[in-house]
Tab-separated table of C-alpha atoms in Angstrom:
chain	number	residue	atom	x	y	z
A	1	UNK	CA	32.388	-95.625	98.226
A	2	UNK	CA	32.174	-96.391	95.683
A	3	UNK	CA	33.465	-95.077	92.190
A	4	UNK	CA	31.063	-94.053	89.647
A	5	UNK	CA	31.707	-94.002	85.654
A	6	UNK	CA	27.960	-94.039	84.134
A	7	UNK	CA	24.871	-94.396	85.167
A	8	UNK	CA	21.507	-95.129	82.268
A	9	UNK	CA	18.556	-95.147	85.071
A	10	UNK	CA	14.988	-93.171	85.742
A	11	UNK	CA	15.380	-89.958	86.252
A	12	UNK	CA	13.057	-87.665	88.687
A	13	UNK	CA	12.314	-83.979	88.246
A	14	UNK	CA	11.862	-81.831	91.537
A	15	UNK	CA	11.028	-78.354	89.464
A	16	UNK	CA	11.583	-76.430	92.425
A	17	UNK	CA	14.867	-73.823	93.774
A	18	UNK	CA	16.279	-72.965	96.672
A	19	UNK	CA	16.017	-76.728	97.919
A	20	UNK	CA	17.258	-76.494	101.464
A	21	UNK	CA	19.048	-79.378	102.954
A	22	UNK	CA	16.826	-78.633	105.898
A	23	UNK	CA	14.008	-79.900	103.856
A	24	UNK	CA	15.893	-82.636	102.461
A	25	UNK	CA	16.634	-83.838	105.496
A	26	UNK	CA	14.295	-82.713	108.393
A	27	UNK	CA	16.459	-82.209	112.107
A	28	UNK	CA	14.334	-84.563	113.437
A	29	UNK	CA	16.401	-87.449	111.765
A	30	UNK	CA	19.329	-86.693	113.000
A	31	UNK	CA	19.691	-88.483	115.528
A	32	UNK	CA	21.809	-91.222	113.928
A	33	UNK	CA	25.607	-91.472	113.457
A	34	UNK	CA	25.604	-93.974	110.684
A	35	UNK	CA	24.985	-93.267	107.245
A	36	UNK	CA	22.354	-94.619	106.964
A	37	UNK	CA	18.550	-95.184	107.136
A	38	UNK	CA	17.305	-92.430	106.366
A	39	UNK	CA	15.998	-92.747	103.060
A	40	UNK	CA	12.656	-93.075	104.150
A	41	UNK	CA	13.119	-89.297	105.698
A	42	UNK	CA	14.214	-87.387	102.469
A	43	UNK	CA	11.522	-84.672	101.659
A	44	UNK	CA	9.292	-86.311	105.079
A	45	UNK	CA	7.356	-82.359	104.989
A	46	UNK	CA	6.627	-82.339	101.800
A	47	UNK	CA	6.662	-86.405	100.715
A	48	UNK	CA	3.146	-85.399	103.159
A	49	UNK	CA	1.299	-83.757	99.891
A	50	UNK	CA	0.338	-86.376	97.534
A	51	UNK	CA	0.909	-83.994	95.224
A	52	UNK	CA	4.576	-83.715	95.836
A	53	UNK	CA	6.613	-84.449	92.659
A	54	UNK	CA	8.805	-87.554	94.112
A	55	UNK	CA	5.146	-89.404	94.909
A	56	UNK	CA	4.204	-88.975	91.160
A	57	UNK	CA	4.255	-93.293	90.355
A	58	UNK	CA	6.883	-92.269	87.110
A	59	UNK	CA	9.666	-91.132	89.520
A	60	UNK	CA	9.585	-94.512	91.966
A	61	UNK	CA	12.895	-96.319	91.556
A	62	UNK	CA	14.229	-92.757	90.438
A	63	UNK	CA	18.395	-93.040	90.933
A	64	UNK	CA	18.563	-89.139	88.835
A	65	UNK	CA	17.745	-86.230	89.941
A	66	UNK	CA	17.373	-82.347	88.474
A	67	UNK	CA	16.360	-79.964	90.503
A	68	UNK	CA	16.078	-75.809	90.201
A	69	UNK	CA	18.601	-74.236	91.634
A	70	UNK	CA	20.417	-73.562	94.656
A	71	UNK	CA	20.148	-76.743	95.218
A	72	UNK	CA	21.503	-78.408	98.889
A	73	UNK	CA	21.560	-74.372	100.736
A	74	UNK	CA	21.466	-73.885	104.060
A	75	UNK	CA	23.099	-75.890	106.957
A	76	UNK	CA	26.009	-78.110	106.163
A	77	UNK	CA	24.549	-81.050	107.108
A	78	UNK	CA	26.055	-84.188	105.221
A	79	UNK	CA	22.331	-86.088	105.988
A	80	UNK	CA	21.399	-84.331	103.141
A	81	UNK	CA	23.281	-86.315	100.610
A	82	UNK	CA	23.189	-89.553	102.274
A	83	UNK	CA	19.737	-88.797	102.949
A	84	UNK	CA	19.648	-88.658	98.441
A	85	UNK	CA	21.584	-91.667	98.537
A	86	UNK	CA	19.784	-93.653	100.990
A	87	UNK	CA	16.943	-93.257	99.246
A	88	UNK	CA	18.373	-94.566	95.779
A	89	UNK	CA	19.965	-91.044	94.111
A	90	UNK	CA	23.080	-91.415	93.075
A	91	UNK	CA	22.672	-88.774	90.801
A	92	UNK	CA	21.658	-84.918	91.339
A	93	UNK	CA	21.295	-82.316	88.613
A	94	UNK	CA	21.125	-78.559	89.251
A	95	UNK	CA	22.269	-75.305	87.679
A	96	UNK	CA	23.801	-74.349	90.704
A	97	UNK	CA	24.506	-76.319	94.314
A	98	UNK	CA	25.359	-74.863	97.426
A	99	UNK	CA	29.164	-75.025	98.341
A	100	UNK	CA	28.417	-77.192	101.640
A	101	UNK	CA	26.443	-80.003	100.138
A	102	UNK	CA	28.253	-80.081	97.322
A	103	UNK	CA	31.328	-80.937	99.497
A	104	UNK	CA	29.643	-83.718	100.631
A	105	UNK	CA	27.854	-84.817	98.045
A	106	UNK	CA	31.203	-85.847	96.405
A	107	UNK	CA	32.822	-87.471	99.954
A	108	UNK	CA	29.890	-89.900	99.156
A	109	UNK	CA	30.156	-90.061	95.639
A	110	UNK	CA	27.054	-88.181	95.403
A	111	UNK	CA	27.606	-87.211	91.817
A	112	UNK	CA	26.515	-83.551	91.849
A	113	UNK	CA	26.457	-81.754	88.139
A	114	UNK	CA	26.183	-78.280	87.271
A	115	UNK	CA	24.589	-77.550	84.060
A	116	UNK	CA	22.738	-73.749	82.911
A	117	UNK	CA	19.903	-72.768	83.707
A	118	UNK	CA	18.471	-72.957	80.267
A	119	UNK	CA	19.529	-76.932	79.668
A	120	UNK	CA	18.053	-78.049	82.524
A	121	UNK	CA	14.552	-77.135	82.277
A	122	UNK	CA	14.820	-78.852	79.082
A	123	UNK	CA	15.992	-81.642	80.238
A	124	UNK	CA	13.435	-81.471	83.091
A	125	UNK	CA	11.044	-81.053	79.730
A	126	UNK	CA	12.625	-83.680	78.973
A	127	UNK	CA	12.158	-86.286	81.000
A	128	UNK	CA	8.593	-85.680	81.544
A	129	UNK	CA	6.966	-88.207	84.285
A	130	UNK	CA	10.127	-90.265	84.252
A	131	UNK	CA	11.935	-91.088	81.618
A	132	UNK	CA	15.502	-92.787	81.443
A	133	UNK	CA	18.669	-90.236	81.240
A	134	UNK	CA	22.746	-91.046	80.793
A	135	UNK	CA	25.226	-89.184	83.123
A	136	UNK	CA	28.607	-90.389	81.507
A	137	UNK	CA	31.316	-88.350	84.003
A	138	UNK	CA	33.866	-90.258	82.404
A	139	UNK	CA	32.913	-88.800	79.295
A	140	UNK	CA	30.962	-85.293	80.665
A	141	UNK	CA	27.470	-86.026	78.996
A	142	UNK	CA	24.318	-86.076	79.641
A	143	UNK	CA	22.200	-88.319	76.637
A	144	UNK	CA	18.153	-87.144	77.415
A	145	UNK	CA	15.688	-89.358	76.907
A	146	UNK	CA	15.035	-87.395	73.428
A	147	UNK	CA	18.897	-88.716	72.614
A	148	UNK	CA	20.638	-84.886	73.504
A	149	UNK	CA	23.800	-85.116	74.129
A	150	UNK	CA	24.427	-82.533	76.459
A	151	UNK	CA	28.033	-81.692	77.707
A	152	UNK	CA	29.279	-80.908	81.477
A	153	UNK	CA	31.746	-79.728	83.356
A	154	UNK	CA	33.221	-80.153	86.415
A	155	UNK	CA	36.274	-80.031	88.221
A	156	UNK	CA	38.985	-82.332	87.453
A	157	UNK	CA	40.146	-83.023	90.887
A	158	UNK	CA	36.858	-83.933	91.815
A	159	UNK	CA	36.267	-85.723	88.461
A	160	UNK	CA	39.205	-88.437	89.814
A	161	UNK	CA	38.027	-88.768	92.643
A	162	UNK	CA	34.317	-89.755	92.039
A	163	UNK	CA	35.855	-91.734	88.994
A	164	UNK	CA	38.258	-93.933	90.870
A	165	UNK	CA	36.110	-94.046	94.270
A	166	UNK	CA	38.100	-91.831	96.567
A	167	UNK	CA	36.771	-89.883	99.520
A	168	UNK	CA	39.465	-88.195	101.633
A	169	UNK	CA	40.604	-91.260	103.712
A	170	UNK	CA	40.505	-93.322	100.383
A	171	UNK	CA	42.906	-90.271	98.704
A	172	UNK	CA	45.639	-89.707	102.033
A	173	UNK	CA	45.797	-93.444	101.602
A	174	UNK	CA	46.732	-93.692	98.511
A	175	UNK	CA	49.978	-91.384	99.877
A	176	UNK	CA	50.799	-93.744	102.367
A	177	UNK	CA	54.192	-94.985	101.376
A	178	UNK	CA	55.074	-91.451	101.446
A	179	UNK	CA	53.833	-90.495	104.920
A	180	UNK	CA	55.697	-93.443	105.749
A	181	UNK	CA	58.647	-93.067	104.585
A	182	UNK	CA	58.004	-89.527	106.167
A	183	UNK	CA	57.551	-90.524	109.377
A	184	UNK	CA	60.721	-92.805	109.668
A	185	UNK	CA	63.163	-89.248	108.405
A	186	UNK	CA	61.109	-87.191	111.206
A	187	UNK	CA	60.861	-89.432	113.990
A	188	UNK	CA	59.565	-87.138	116.412
A	189	UNK	CA	62.157	-85.907	120.217
A	190	UNK	CA	59.455	-87.240	122.151
A	191	UNK	CA	57.669	-90.327	122.589
A	192	UNK	CA	54.349	-89.759	121.978
A	193	UNK	CA	53.182	-92.704	123.410
A	194	UNK	CA	54.010	-92.639	127.152
A	195	UNK	CA	52.215	-91.334	129.608
């Protein structure tokens, strides 16, 4: 996964609570095992409505999604985070996230930013029809289109993993020499490769 430091990009507003993973990526599109190719099916059912928020011309090419509370609730499909990334989103800002979605997002490098509901509403109003927003993970700040700076909290370990671009495998590989040393000290009394 790629490291994330800061992003200044167009934001899109999806002012809806409880956006569940079944809406983010409907079940009929879960037949793939790759992490790519899901973007065209993001919010598939909702996007059939010409008035759906993300169909607005000002939101085309947005890399930051600002949404309502409990974003990513529902089933535990990691495809939801993959679909958001494949569509082009690098950051999702909401008052709260489904726990499993939050974890899946972090594992693939999609940055979930939690802000108080009032701050999210103010950000939505400021973004309007697709203005630029800056999300800076290093300083833990968001700068809205009116140059208002809003600080956000994020778990220090999650922040480090995102800044360094480390998923679970990458974090494990950082300890490769320790793991090898342990394996040499605690050799198995039985051959594990014998049939």
